[in-house]
mmCIF file of N, CA and C (backbone and C1' of nucleotides) in Angstrom:
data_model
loop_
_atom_site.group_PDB
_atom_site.id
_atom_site.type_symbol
_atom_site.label_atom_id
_atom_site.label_comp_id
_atom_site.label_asym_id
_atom_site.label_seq_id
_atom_site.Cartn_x
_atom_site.Cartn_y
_atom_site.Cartn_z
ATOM 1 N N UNK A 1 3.638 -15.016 10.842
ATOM 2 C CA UNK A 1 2.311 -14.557 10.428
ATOM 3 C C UNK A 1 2.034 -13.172 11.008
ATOM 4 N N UNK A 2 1.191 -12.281 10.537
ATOM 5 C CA UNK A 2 0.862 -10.897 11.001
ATOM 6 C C UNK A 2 -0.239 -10.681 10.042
ATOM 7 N N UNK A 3 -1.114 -9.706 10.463
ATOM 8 C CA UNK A 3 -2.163 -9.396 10.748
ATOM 9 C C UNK A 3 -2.302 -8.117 9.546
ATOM 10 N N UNK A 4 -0.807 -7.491 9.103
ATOM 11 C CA UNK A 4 -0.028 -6.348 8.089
ATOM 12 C C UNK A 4 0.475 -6.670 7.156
ATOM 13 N N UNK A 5 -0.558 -5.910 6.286
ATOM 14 C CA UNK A 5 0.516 -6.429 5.006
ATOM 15 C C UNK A 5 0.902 -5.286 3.894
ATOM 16 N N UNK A 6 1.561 -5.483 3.057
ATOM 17 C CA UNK A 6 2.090 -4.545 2.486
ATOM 18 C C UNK A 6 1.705 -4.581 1.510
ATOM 19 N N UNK A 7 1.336 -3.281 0.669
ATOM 20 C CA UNK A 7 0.623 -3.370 -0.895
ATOM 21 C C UNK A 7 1.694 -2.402 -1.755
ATOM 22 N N UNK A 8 2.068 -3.233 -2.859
ATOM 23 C CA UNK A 8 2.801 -2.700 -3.947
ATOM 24 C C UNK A 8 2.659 -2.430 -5.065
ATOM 25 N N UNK A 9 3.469 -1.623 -5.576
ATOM 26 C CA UNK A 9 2.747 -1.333 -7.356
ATOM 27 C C UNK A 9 1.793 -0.878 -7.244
ATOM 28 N N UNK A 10 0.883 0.235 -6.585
ATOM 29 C CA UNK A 10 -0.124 1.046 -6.191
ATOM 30 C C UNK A 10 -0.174 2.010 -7.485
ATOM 31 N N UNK A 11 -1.485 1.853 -8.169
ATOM 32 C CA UNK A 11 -0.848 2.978 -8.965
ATOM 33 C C UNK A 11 -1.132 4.280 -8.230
ATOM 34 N N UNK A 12 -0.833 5.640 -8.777
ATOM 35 C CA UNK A 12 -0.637 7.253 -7.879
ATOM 36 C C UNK A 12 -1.815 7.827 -7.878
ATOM 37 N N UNK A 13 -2.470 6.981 -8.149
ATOM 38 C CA UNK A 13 -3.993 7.772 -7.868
ATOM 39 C C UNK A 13 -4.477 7.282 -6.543
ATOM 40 N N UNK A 14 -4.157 5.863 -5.821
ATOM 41 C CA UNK A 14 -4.704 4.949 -4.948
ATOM 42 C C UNK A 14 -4.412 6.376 -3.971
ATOM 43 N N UNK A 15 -5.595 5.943 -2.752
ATOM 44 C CA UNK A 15 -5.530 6.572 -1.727
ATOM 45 C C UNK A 15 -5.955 5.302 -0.698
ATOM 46 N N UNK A 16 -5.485 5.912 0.731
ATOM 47 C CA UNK A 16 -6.361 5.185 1.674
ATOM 48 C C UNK A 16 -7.974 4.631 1.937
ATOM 49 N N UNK A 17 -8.748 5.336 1.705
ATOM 50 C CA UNK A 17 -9.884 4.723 1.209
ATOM 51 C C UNK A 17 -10.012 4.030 -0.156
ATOM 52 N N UNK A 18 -8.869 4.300 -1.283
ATOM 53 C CA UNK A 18 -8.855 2.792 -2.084
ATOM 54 C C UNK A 18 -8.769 1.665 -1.553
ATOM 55 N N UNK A 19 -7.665 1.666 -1.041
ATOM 56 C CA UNK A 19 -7.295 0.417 -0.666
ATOM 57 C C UNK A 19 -8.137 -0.093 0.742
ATOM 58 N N UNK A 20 -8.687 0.611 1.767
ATOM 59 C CA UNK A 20 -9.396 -0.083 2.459
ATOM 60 C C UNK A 20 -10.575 -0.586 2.107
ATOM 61 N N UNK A 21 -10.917 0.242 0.644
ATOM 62 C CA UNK A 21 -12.096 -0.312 -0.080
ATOM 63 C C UNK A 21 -11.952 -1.449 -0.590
ATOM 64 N N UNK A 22 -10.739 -1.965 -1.359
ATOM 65 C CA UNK A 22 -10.589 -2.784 -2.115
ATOM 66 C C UNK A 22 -10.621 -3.867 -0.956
ATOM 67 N N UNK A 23 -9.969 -4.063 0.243
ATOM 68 C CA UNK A 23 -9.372 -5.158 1.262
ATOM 69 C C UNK A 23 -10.597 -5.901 1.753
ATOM 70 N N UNK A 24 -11.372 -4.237 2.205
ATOM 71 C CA UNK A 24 -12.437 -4.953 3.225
ATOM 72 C C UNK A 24 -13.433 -5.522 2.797
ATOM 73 N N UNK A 25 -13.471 -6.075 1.350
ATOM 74 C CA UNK A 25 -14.026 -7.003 0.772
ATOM 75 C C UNK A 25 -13.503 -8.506 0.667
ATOM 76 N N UNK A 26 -12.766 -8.744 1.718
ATOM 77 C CA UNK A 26 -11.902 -10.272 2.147
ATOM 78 C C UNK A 26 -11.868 -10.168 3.454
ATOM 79 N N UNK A 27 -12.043 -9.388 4.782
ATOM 80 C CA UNK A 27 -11.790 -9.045 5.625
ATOM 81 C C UNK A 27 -12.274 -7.869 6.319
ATOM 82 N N UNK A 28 -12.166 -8.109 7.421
ATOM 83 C CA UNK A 28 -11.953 -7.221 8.630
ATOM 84 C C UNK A 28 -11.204 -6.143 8.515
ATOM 85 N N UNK A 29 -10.677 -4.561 7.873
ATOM 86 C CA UNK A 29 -10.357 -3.780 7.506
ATOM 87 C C UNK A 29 -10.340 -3.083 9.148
ATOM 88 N N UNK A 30 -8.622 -3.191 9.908
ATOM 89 C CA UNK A 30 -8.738 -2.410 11.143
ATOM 90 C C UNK A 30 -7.780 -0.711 10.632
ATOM 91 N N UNK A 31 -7.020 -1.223 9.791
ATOM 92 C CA UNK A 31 -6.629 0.479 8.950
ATOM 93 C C UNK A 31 -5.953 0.077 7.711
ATOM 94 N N UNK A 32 -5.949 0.856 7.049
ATOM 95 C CA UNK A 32 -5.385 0.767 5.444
ATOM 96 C C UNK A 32 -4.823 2.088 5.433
ATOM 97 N N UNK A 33 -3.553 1.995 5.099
ATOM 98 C CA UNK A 33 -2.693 3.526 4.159
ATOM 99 C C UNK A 33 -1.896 3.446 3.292
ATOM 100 N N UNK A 34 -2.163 4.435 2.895
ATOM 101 C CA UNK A 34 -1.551 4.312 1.092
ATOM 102 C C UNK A 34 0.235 5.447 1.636
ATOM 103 N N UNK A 35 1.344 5.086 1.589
ATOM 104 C CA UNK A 35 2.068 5.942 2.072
ATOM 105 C C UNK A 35 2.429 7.116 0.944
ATOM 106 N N UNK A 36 2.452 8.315 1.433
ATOM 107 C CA UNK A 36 2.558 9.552 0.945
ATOM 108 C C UNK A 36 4.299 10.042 1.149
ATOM 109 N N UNK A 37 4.835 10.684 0.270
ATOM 110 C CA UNK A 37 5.433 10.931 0.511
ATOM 111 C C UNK A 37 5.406 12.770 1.083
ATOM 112 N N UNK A 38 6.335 13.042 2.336
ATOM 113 C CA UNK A 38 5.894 13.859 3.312
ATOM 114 C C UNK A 38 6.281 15.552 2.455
ATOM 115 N N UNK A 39 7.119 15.131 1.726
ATOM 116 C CA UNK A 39 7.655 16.799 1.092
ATOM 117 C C UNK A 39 6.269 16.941 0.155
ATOM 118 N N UNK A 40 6.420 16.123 -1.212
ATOM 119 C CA UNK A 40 5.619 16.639 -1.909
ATOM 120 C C UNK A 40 3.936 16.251 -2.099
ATOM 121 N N UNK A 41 3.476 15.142 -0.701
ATOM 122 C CA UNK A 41 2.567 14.384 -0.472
ATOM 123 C C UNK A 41 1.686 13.899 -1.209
ATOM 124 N N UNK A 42 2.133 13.168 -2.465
ATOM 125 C CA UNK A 42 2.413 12.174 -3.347
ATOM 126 C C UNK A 42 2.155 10.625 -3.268
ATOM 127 N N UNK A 43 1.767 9.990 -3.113
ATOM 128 C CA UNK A 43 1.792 8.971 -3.435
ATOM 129 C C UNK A 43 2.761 8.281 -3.578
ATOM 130 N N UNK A 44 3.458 7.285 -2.914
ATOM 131 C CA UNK A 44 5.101 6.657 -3.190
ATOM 132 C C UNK A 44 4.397 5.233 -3.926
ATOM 133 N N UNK A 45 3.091 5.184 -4.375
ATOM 134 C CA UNK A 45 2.891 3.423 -4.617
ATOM 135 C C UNK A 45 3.259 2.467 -4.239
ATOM 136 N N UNK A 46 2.941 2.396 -2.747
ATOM 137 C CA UNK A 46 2.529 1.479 -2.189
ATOM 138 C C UNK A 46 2.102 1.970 -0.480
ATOM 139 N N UNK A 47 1.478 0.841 0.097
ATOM 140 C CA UNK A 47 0.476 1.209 1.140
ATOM 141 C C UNK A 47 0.771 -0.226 2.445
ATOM 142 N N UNK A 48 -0.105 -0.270 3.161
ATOM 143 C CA UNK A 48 -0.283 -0.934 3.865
ATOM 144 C C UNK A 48 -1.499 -1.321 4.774
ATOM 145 N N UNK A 49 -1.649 -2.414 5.144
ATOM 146 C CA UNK A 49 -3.351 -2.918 5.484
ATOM 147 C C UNK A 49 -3.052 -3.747 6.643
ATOM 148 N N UNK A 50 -4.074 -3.297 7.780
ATOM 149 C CA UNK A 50 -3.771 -4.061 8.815
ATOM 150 C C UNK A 50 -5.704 -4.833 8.985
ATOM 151 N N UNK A 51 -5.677 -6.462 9.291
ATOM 152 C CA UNK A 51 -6.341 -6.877 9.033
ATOM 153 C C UNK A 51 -7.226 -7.099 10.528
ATOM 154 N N UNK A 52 -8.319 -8.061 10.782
ATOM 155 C CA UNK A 52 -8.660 -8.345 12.113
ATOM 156 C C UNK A 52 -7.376 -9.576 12.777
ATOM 157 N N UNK A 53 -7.535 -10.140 11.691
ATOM 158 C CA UNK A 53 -7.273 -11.870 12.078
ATOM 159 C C UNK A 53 -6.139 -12.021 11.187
ATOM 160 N N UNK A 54 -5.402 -13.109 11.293
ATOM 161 C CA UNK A 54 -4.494 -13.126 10.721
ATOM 162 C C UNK A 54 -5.062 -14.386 9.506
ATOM 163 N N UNK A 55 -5.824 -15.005 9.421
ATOM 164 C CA UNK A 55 -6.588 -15.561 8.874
ATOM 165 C C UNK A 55 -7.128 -14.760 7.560
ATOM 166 N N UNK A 56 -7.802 -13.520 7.738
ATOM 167 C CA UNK A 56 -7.984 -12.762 6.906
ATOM 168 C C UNK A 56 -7.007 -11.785 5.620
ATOM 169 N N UNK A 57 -5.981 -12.093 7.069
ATOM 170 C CA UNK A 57 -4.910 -11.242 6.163
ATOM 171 C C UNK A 57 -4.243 -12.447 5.084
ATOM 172 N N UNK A 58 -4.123 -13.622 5.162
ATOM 173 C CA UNK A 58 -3.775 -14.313 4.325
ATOM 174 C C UNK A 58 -4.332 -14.872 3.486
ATOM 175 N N UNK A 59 -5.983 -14.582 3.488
ATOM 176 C CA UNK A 59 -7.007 -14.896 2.479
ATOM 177 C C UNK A 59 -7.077 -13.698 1.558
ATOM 178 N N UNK A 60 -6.850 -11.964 1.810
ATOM 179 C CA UNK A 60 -6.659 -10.999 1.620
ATOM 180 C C UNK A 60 -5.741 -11.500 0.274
ATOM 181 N N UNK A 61 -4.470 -11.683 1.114
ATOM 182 C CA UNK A 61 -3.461 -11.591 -0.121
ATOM 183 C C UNK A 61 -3.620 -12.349 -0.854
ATOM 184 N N UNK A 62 -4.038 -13.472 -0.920
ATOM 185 C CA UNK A 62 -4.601 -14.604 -1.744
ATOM 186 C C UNK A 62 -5.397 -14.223 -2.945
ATOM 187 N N UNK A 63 -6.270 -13.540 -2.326
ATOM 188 C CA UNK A 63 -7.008 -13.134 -3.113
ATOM 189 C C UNK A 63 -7.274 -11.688 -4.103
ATOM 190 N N UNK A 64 -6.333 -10.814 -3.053
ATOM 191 C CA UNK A 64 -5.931 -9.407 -3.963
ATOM 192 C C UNK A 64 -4.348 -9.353 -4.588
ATOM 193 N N UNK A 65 -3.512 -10.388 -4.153
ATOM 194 C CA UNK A 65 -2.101 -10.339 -4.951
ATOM 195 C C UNK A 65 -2.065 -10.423 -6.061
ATOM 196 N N UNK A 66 -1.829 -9.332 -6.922
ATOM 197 C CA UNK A 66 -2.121 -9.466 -8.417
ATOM 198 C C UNK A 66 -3.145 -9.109 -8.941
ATOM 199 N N UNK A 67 -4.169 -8.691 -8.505
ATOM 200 C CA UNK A 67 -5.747 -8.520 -8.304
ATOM 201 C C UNK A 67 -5.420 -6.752 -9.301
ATOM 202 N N UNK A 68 -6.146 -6.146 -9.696
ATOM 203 C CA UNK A 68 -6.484 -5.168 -10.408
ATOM 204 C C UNK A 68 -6.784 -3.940 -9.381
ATOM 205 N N UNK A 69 -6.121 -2.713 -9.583
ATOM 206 C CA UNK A 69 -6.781 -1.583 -8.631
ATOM 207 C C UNK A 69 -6.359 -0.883 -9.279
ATOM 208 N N UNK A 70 -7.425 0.004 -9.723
ATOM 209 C CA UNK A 70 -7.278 1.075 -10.521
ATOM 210 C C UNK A 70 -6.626 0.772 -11.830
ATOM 211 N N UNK A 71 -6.603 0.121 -12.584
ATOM 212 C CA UNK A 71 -5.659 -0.138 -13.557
ATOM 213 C C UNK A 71 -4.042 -0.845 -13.581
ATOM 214 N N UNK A 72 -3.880 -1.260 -12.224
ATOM 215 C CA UNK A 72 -2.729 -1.381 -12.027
ATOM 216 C C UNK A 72 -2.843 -3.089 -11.163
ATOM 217 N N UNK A 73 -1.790 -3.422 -11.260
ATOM 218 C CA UNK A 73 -2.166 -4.823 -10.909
ATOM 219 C C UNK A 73 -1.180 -4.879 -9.533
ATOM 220 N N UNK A 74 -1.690 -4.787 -8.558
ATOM 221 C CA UNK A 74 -1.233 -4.840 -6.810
ATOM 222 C C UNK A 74 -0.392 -6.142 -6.358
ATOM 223 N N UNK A 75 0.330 -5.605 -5.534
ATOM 224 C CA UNK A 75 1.433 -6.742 -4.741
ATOM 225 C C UNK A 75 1.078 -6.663 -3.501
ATOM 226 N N UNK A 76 0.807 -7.727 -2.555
ATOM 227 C CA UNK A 76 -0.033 -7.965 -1.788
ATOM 228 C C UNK A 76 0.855 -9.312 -1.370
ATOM 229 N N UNK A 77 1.327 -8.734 -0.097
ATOM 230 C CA UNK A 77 2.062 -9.627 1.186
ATOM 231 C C UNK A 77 2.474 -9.115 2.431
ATOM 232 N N UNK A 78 2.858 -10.135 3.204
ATOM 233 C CA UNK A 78 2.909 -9.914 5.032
ATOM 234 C C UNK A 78 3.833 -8.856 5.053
ATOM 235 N N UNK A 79 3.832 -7.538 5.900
ATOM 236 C CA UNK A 79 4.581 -6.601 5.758
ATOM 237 C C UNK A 79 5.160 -6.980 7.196
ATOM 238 N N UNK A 80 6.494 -5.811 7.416
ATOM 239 C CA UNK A 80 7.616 -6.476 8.097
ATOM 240 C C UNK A 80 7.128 -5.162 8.969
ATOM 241 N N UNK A 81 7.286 -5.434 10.368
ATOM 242 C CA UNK A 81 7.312 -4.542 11.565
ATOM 243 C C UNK A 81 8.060 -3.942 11.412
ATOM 244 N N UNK A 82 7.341 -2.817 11.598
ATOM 245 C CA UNK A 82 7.467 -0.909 11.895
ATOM 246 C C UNK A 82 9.040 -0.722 12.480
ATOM 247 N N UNK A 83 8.430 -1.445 13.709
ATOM 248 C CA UNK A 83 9.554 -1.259 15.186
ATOM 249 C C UNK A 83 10.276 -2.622 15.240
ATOM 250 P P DG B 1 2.943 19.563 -12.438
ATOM 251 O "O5'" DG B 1 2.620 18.382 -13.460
ATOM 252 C "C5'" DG B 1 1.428 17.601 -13.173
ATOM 253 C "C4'" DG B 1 1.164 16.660 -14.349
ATOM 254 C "C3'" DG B 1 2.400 15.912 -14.826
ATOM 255 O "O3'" DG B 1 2.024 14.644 -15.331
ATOM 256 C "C1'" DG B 1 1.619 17.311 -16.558
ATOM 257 P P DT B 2 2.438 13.387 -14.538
ATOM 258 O "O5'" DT B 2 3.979 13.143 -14.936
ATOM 259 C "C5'" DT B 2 4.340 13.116 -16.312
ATOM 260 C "C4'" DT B 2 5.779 12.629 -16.448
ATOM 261 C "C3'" DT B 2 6.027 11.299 -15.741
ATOM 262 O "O3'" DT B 2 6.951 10.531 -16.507
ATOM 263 C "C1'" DT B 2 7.377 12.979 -14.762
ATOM 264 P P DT B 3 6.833 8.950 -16.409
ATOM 265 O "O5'" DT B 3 7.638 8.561 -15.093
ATOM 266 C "C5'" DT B 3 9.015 8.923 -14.975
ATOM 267 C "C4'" DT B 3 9.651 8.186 -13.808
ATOM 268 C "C3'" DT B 3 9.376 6.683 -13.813
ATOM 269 O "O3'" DT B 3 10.553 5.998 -13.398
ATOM 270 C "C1'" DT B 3 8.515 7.637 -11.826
ATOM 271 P P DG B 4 10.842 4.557 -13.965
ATOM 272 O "O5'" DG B 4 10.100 3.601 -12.931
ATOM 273 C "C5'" DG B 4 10.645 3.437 -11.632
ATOM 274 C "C4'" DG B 4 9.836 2.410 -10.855
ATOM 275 C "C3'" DG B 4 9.710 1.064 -11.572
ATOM 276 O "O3'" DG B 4 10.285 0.066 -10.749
ATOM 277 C "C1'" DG B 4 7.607 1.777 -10.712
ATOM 278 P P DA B 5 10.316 -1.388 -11.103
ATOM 279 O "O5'" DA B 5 11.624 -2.032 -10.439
ATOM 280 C "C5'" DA B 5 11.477 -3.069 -9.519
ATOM 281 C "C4'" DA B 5 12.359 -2.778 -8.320
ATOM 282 C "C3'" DA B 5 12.061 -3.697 -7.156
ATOM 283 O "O3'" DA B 5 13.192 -3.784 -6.298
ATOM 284 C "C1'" DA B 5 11.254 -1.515 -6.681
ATOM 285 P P DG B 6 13.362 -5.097 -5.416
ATOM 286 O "O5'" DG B 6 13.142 -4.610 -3.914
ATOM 287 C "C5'" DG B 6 11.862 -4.146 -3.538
ATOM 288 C "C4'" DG B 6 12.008 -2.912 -2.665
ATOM 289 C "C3'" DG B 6 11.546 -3.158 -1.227
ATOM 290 O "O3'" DG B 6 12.168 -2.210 -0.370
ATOM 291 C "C1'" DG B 6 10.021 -1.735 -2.317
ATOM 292 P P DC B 7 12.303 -2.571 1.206
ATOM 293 O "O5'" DC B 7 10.933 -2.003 1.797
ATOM 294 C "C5'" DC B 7 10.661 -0.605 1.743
ATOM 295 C "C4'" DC B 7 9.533 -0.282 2.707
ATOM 296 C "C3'" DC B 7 9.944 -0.421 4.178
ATOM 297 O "O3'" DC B 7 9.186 0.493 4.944
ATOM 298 C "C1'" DC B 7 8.276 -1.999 3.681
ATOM 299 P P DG B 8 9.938 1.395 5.974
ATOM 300 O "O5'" DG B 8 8.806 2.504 6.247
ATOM 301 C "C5'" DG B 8 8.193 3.181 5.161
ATOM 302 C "C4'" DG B 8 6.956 3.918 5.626
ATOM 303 C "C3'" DG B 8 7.059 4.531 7.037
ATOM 304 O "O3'" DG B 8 7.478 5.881 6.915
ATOM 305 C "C1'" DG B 8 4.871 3.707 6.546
ATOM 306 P P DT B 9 7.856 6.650 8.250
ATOM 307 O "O5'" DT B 9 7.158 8.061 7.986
ATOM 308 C "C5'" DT B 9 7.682 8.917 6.985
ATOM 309 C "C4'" DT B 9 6.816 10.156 6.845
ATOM 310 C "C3'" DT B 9 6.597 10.842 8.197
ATOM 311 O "O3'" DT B 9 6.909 12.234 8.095
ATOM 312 C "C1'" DT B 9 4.535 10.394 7.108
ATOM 313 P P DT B 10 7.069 13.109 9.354
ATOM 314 O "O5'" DT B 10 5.524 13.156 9.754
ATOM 315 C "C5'" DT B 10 5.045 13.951 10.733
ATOM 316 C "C4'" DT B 10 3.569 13.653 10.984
ATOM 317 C "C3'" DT B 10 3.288 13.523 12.476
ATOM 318 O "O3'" DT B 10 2.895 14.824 12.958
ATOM 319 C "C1'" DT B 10 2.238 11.762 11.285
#
DNA sequence: GTTGAGCGTT
């Protein structure tokens, strides 16, 4: 279980305040990022959300996996440590 | 002005 989860299929418009917008409507929203890519700082579609509780984070995905953002329909699960 | 499975720049 973890507290991080990973969001996929982002469409290239999502930013970090998308997605912490979209989350912290299930949860405790402690950071949300949408990852960029660093050359042309872009949008790679997909992000990541770190929750309060781990409780939240699995009601989160429950409830946004597949869920609609921006036109695009999101993948939403436990993301795998950084380190 | 593009792309579409995956697991993060600083």
């Amino acid at each position: 279980m973890s507290t991080k989860l990973f969001v996929g299929s982002l469409p290239w418009s999502a930013n970090d305040e998308d997605l912490q917008n979209a989350f912290a409507a299930h949860g405790n929203v402690l950071s949300a990022k949408v990852v960029t890519d660093k050359e042309t700082r872009r949008s790679r579609g997909f992000g990541f959300v770190e929750f309060e509780t781990e409780a939240e984070a699995n009601a989160a995905i429950q409830a946004l996996n597949g869920a609609e953002l921006k036109g695009r329909n999101i993948i939403v699960s436990e993301a795998k440590p950084k380190k």
